[in-house]
Tab-separated table of C-alpha atoms and ligand atoms in Angstrom:
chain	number	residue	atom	x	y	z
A	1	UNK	CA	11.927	-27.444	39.931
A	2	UNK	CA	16.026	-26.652	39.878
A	3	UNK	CA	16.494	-23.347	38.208
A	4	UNK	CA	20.222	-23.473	37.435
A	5	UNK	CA	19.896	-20.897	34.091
A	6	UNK	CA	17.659	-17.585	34.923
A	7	UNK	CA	16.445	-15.114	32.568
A	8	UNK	CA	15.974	-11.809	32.518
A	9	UNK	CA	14.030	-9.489	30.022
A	10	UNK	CA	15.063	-6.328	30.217
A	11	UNK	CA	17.655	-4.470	31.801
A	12	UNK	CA	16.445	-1.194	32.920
A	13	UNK	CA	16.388	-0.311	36.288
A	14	UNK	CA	13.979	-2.952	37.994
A	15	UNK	CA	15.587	-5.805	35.279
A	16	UNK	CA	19.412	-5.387	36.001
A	17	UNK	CA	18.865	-5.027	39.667
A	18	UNK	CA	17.040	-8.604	39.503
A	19	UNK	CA	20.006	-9.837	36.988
A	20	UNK	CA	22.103	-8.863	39.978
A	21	UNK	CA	20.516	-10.305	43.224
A	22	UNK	CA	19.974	-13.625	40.621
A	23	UNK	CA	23.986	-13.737	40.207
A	24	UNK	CA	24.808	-13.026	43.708
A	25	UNK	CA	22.223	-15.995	44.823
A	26	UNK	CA	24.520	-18.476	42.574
A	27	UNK	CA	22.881	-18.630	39.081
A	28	UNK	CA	23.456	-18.238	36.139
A	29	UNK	CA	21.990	-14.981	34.665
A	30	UNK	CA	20.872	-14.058	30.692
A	31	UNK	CA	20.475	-10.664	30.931
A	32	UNK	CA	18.213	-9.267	27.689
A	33	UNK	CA	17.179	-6.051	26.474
A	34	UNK	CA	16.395	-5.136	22.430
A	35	UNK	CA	19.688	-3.158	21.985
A	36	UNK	CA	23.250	-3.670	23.252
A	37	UNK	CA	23.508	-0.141	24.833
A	38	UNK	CA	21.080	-1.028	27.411
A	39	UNK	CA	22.218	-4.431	28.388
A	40	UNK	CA	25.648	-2.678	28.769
A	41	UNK	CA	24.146	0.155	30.509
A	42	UNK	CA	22.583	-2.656	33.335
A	43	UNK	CA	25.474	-4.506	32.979
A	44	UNK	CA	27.767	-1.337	34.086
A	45	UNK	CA	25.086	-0.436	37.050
A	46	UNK	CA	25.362	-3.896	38.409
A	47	UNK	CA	29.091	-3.559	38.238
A	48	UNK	CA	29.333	0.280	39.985
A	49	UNK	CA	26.607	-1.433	42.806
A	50	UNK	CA	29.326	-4.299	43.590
A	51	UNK	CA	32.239	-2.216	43.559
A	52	UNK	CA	30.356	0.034	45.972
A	53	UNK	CA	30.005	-3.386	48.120
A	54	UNK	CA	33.259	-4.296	47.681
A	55	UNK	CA	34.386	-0.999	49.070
A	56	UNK	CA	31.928	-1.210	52.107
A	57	UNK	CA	33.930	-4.918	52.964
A	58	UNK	CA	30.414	-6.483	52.106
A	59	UNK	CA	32.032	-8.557	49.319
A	60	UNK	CA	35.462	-9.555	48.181
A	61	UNK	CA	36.943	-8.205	44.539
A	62	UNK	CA	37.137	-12.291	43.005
A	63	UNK	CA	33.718	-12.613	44.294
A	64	UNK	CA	32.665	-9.159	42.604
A	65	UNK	CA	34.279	-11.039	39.359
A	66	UNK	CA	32.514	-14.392	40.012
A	67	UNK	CA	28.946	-12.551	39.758
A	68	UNK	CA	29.840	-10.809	36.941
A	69	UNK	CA	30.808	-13.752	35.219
A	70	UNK	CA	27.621	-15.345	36.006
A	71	UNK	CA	26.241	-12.404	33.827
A	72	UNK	CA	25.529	-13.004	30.059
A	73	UNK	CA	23.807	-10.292	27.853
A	74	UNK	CA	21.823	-10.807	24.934
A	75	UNK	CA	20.274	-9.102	22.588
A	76	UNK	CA	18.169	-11.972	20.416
A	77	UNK	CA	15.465	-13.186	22.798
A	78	UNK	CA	15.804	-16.108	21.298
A	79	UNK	CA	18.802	-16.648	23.736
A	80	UNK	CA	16.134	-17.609	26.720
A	81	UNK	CA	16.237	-21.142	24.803
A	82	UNK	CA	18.635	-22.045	27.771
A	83	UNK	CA	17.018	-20.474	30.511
A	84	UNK	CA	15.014	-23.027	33.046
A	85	UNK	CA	13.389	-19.489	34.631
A	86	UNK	CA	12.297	-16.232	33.042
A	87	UNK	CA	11.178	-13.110	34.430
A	88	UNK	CA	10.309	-10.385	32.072
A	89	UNK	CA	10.642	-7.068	33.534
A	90	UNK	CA	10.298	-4.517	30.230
A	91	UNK	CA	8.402	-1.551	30.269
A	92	UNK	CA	4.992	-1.421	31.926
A	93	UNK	CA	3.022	-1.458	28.827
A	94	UNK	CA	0.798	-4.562	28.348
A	95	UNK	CA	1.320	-4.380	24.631
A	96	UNK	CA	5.086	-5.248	24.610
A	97	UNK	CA	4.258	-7.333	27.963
A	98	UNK	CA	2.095	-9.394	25.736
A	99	UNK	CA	4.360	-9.179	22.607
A	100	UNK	CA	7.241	-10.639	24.637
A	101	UNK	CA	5.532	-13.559	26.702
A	102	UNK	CA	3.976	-14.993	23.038
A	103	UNK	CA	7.827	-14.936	21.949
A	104	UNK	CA	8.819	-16.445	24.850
A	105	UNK	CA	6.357	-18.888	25.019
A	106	UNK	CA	7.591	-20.351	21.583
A	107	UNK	CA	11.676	-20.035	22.407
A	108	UNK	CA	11.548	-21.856	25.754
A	109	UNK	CA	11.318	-25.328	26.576
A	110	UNK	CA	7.610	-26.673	27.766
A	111	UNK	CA	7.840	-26.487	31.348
A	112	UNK	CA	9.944	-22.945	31.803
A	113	UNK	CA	8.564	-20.553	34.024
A	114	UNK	CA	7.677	-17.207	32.779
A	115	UNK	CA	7.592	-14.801	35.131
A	116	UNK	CA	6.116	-10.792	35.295
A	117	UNK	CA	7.323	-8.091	36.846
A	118	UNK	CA	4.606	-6.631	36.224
A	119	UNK	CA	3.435	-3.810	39.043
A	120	UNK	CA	0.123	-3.932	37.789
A	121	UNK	CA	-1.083	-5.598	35.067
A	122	UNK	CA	-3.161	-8.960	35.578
A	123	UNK	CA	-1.476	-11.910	35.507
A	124	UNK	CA	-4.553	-13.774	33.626
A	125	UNK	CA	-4.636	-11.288	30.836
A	126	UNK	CA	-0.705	-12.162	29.972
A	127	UNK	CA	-0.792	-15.686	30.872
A	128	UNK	CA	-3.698	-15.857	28.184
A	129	UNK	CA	-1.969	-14.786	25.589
A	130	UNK	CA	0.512	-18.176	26.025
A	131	UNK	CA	-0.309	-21.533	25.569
A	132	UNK	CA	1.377	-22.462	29.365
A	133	UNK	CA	-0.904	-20.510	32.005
A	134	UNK	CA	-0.151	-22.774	34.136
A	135	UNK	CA	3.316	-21.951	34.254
A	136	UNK	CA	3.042	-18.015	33.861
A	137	UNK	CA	3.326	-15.730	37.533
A	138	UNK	CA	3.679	-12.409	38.529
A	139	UNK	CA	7.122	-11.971	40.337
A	140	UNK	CA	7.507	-8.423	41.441
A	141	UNK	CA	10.379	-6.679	42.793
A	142	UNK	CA	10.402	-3.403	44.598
A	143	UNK	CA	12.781	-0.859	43.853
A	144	UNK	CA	15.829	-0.716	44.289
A	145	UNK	CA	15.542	-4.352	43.931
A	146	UNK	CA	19.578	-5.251	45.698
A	147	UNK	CA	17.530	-3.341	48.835
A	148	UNK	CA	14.437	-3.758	49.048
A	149	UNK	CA	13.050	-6.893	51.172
A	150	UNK	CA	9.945	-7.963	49.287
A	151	UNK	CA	8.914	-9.959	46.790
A	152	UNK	CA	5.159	-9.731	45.743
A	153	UNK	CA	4.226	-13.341	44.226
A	154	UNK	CA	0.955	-13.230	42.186
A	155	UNK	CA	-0.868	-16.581	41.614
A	156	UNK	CA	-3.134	-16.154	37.924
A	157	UNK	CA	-5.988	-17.777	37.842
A	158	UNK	CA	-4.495	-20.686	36.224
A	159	UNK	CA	-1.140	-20.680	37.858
A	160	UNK	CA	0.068	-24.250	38.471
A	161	UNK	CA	0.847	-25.289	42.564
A	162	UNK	CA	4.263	-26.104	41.226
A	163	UNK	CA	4.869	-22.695	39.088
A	164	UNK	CA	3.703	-20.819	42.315
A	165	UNK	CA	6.123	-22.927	44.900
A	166	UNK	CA	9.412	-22.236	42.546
A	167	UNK	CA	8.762	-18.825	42.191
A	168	UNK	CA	8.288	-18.355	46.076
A	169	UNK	CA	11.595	-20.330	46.405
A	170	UNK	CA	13.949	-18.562	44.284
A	171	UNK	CA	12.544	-14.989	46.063
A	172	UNK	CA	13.511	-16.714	49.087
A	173	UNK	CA	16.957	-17.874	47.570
A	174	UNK	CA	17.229	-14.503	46.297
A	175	UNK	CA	17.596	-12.905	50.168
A	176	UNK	CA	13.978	-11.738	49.969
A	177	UNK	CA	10.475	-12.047	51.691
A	178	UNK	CA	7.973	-13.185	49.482
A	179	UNK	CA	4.334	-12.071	50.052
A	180	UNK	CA	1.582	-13.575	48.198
A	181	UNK	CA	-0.653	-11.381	46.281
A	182	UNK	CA	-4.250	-12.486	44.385
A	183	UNK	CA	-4.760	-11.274	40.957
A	184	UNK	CA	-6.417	-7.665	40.507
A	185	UNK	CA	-5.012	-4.694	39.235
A	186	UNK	CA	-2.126	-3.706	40.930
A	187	UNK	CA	-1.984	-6.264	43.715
A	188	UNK	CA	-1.111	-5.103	47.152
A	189	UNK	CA	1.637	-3.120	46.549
A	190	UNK	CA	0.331	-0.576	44.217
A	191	UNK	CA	-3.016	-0.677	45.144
A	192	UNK	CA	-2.337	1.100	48.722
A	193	UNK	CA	0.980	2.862	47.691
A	194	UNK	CA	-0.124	4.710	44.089
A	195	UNK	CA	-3.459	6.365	45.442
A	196	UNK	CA	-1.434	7.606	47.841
A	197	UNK	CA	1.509	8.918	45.410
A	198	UNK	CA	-1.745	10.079	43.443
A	199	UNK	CA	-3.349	12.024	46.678
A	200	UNK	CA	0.232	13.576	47.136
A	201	UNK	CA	-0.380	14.957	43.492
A	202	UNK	CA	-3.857	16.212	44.235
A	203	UNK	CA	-2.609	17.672	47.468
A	204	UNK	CA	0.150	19.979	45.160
A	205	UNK	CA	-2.341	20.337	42.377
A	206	UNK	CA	-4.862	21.807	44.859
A	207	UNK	CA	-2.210	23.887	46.605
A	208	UNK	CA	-2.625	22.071	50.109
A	209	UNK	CA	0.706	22.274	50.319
A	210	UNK	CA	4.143	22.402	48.490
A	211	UNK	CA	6.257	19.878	47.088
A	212	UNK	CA	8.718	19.991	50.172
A	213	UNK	CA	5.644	20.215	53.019
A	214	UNK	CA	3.897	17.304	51.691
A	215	UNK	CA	7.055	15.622	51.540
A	216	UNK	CA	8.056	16.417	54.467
A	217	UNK	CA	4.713	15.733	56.605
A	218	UNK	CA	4.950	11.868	55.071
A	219	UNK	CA	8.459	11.699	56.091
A	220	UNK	CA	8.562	13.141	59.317
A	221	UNK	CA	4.875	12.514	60.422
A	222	UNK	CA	4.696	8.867	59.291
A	223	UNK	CA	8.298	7.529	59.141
A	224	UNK	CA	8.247	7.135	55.640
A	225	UNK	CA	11.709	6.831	54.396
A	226	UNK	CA	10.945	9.738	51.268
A	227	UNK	CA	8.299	11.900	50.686
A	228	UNK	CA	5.678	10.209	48.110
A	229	UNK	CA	6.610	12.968	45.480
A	230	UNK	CA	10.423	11.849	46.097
A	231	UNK	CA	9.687	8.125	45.751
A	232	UNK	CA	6.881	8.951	42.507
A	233	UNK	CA	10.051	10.991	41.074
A	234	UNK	CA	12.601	7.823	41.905
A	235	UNK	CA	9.782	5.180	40.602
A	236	UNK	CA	9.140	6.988	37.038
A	237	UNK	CA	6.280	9.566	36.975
A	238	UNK	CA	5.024	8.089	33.512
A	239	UNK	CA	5.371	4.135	35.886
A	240	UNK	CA	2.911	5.694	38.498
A	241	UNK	CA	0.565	7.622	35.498
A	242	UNK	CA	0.409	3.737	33.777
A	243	UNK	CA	-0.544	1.850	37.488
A	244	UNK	CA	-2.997	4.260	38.183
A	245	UNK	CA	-5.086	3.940	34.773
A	246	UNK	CA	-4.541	-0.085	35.204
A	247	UNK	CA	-6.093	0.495	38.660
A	248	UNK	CA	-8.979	3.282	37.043
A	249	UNK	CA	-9.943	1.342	34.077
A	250	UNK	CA	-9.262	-2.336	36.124
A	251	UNK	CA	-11.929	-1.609	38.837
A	252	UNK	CA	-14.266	0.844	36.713
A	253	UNK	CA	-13.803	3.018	39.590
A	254	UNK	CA	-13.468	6.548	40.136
A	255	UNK	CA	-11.850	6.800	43.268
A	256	UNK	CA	-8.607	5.684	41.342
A	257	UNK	CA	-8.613	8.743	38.283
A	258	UNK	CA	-5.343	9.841	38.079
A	259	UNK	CA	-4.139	13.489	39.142
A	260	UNK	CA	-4.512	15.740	35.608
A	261	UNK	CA	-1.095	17.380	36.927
A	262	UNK	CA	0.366	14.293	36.945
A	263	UNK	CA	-0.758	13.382	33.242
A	264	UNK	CA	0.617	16.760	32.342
A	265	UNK	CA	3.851	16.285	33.672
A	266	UNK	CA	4.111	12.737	32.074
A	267	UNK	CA	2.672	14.960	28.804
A	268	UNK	CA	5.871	17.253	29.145
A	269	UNK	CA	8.392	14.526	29.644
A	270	UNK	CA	8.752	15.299	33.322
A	271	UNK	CA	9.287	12.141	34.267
A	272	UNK	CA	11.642	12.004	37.355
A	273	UNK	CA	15.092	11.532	38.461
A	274	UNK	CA	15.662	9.286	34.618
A	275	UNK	CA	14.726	12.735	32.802
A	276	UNK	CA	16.143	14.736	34.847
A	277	UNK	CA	13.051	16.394	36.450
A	278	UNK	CA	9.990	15.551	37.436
A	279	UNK	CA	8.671	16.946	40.917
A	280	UNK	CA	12.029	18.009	41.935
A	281	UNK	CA	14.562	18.731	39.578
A	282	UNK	CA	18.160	16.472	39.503
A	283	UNK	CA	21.377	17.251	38.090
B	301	CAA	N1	20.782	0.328	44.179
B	301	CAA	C1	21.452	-0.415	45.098
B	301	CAA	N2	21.644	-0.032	46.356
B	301	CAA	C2	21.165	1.160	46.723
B	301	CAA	C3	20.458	1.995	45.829
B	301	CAA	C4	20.291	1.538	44.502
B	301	CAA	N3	19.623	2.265	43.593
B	301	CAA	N4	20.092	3.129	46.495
B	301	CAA	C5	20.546	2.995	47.741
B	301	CAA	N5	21.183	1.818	47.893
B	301	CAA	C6	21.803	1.272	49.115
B	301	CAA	C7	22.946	2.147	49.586
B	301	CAA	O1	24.156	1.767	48.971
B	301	CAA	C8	22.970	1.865	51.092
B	301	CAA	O2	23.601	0.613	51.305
B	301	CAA	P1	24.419	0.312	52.683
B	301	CAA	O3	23.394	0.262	53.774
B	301	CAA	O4	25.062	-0.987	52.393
B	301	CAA	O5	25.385	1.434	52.845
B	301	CAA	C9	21.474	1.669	51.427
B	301	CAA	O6	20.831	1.357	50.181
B	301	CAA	C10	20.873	2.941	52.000
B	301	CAA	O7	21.108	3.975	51.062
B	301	CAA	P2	21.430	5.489	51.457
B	301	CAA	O8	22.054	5.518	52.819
B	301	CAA	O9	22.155	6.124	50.339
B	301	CAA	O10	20.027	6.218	51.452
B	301	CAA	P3	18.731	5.937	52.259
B	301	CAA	O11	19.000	5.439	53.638
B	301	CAA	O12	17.959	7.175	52.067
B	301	CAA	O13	18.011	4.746	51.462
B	301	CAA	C11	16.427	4.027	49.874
B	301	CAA	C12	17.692	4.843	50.106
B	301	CAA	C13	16.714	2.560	50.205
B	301	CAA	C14	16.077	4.153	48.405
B	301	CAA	C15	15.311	4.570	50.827
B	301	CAA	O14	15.151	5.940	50.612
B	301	CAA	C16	13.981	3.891	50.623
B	301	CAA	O15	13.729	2.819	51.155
B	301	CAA	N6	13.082	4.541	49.849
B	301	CAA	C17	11.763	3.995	49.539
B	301	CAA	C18	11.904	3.004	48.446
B	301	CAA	C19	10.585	2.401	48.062
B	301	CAA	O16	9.540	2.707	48.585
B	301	CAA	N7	10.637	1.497	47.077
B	301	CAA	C20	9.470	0.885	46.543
B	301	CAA	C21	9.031	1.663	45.362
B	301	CAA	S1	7.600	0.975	44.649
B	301	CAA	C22	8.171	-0.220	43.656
B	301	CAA	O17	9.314	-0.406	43.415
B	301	CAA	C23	7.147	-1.061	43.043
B	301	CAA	C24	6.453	-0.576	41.880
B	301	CAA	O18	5.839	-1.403	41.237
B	301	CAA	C25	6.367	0.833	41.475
């Protein structure tokens, strides 16, 4: 399938950093998010990101201005009507996951692709709620999505051959590595790196350690480029508290119950570097 129009729901941190490496490949991006503050506040991240590229020599200033023009916002979903590609990429909450992707799936054109960024939540259990299964996929993006290498693809039970090659393309178009994931809760990714974020938790909640040692033994002792409690502060403590209870209530298991000190700080709004603190404390 040619995907000349892309779409992208949401423009928080994960959605304007796809918007972005979508541009840059050549497309045409629809950049979406419920109010116009935060498809201006993407918008002005993707622009501070290229500048910072065009100051490194990695890009000229007119191409800087080409990608941006490549960038329209929106703030009436209805607006995906003229994308041929969409990947939603709004909070991780399978409520307005499955709010958005019945929308969707009555704007767009029979045929569009609607994507997830899901980090966790199955693929079948959104695709459901459409009537095109076959052409619903998980596509998700690591963080921050300009670096990052991968691209996790997750095939639904009932995603098409076709749905599952274009999405693998355009991750390749986009300067990425796709990997392909089957569908259970929290695919690869997150089902090896949260219990460890989570163990980091129980390792400070039972006073193994502090904040900085544990942090430091990952780094140091393991190559890890941050400490878990670093990278649980940079991906959103109340993101890692919502993959884990995907994980505990997805596999009935115990072995996945999240850290009660990490509920609590979710409880008190500690929820990172967005809030401001969250293990560590930003200015
Ligand atoms: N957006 C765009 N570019 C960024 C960036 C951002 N938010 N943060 C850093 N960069 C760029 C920098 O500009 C720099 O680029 P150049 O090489 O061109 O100069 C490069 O990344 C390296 O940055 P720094 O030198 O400032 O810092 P660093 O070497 O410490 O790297 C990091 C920063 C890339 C974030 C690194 O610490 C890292 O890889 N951390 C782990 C990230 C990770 O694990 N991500 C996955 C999270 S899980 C997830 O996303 C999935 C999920 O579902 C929860």
């Amino acid at each position: 399938m040619d995907v000349k129009t892309f779409g992208v729901v949401g423009a928080g941190q994960m959605g304007s950093g796809i918007a972005q490496v979508a541009a840059v490949s050549g497309l045409q991006v629809i950049l979406n998010d419920i109010k116009e503050e935060f498809v201006q506040k993407g918008l002005a991240s993707i622009a501070k990101i290229l500048a910072r590229n065009v100051e490194k020599g990695k890009m000229s200033a007119p191409e800087k201005e080409t990608v941006l023009g490549r960038i329209k916002t929106s703030v009436d979903l209805k607006d995906m009507a003229s994308a041929d590609f969409v990947v939603e990429a709004a909070t991780e909450n399978e409520h307005i996951k499955f709010q958005i992707f019945r929308e969707l799936d009555s704007i767009c054109s029979p045929g569009v692709i609607l994507a997830s960024n899901t980090s966790s939540i199955p693929i079948v259990r959104i695709a459901a709620k459409t009537k095109r299964p076959a052409e619903v996929v998980g596509m998700h993006f690591m963080n921050p999505v300009p670096v990052m290498k991968l691209v996790e693809v997750i095939r639904g039970l009932a995603t098409s051959d076709e749905t599952f090659q274009t999405t693998w393309d355009l991750a390749i178009r986009f300067g990425k590595t796709p990997a392909l994931a089957n569908d259970y809760p929290g695919f690869i990714a997150n089902r090896i790196l949260m219990p460890m974020i989570n163990e980091a938790v129980y390792c400070l909640y039972h006073g193994v350690g502090t904040k900085e040692d544990i942090d430091t033994v990952m780094k140091l002792g393991m190559n890890h480029p941050m400490g878990p409690l670093a990278l649980a502060d940079f991906i959103g403590l109340d993101t890692c508290l919502a993959i884990m209870e995907v994980l505990y209530e997805g596999f009935c298991d115990s072995k996945y119950r999240p850290c009660p000190l990490l509920r609590k700080y979710v409880e008190a709004g500690w929820l990172g570097k967005k809030s401001g603190r969250g293990f560590y404390t930003y200015q």
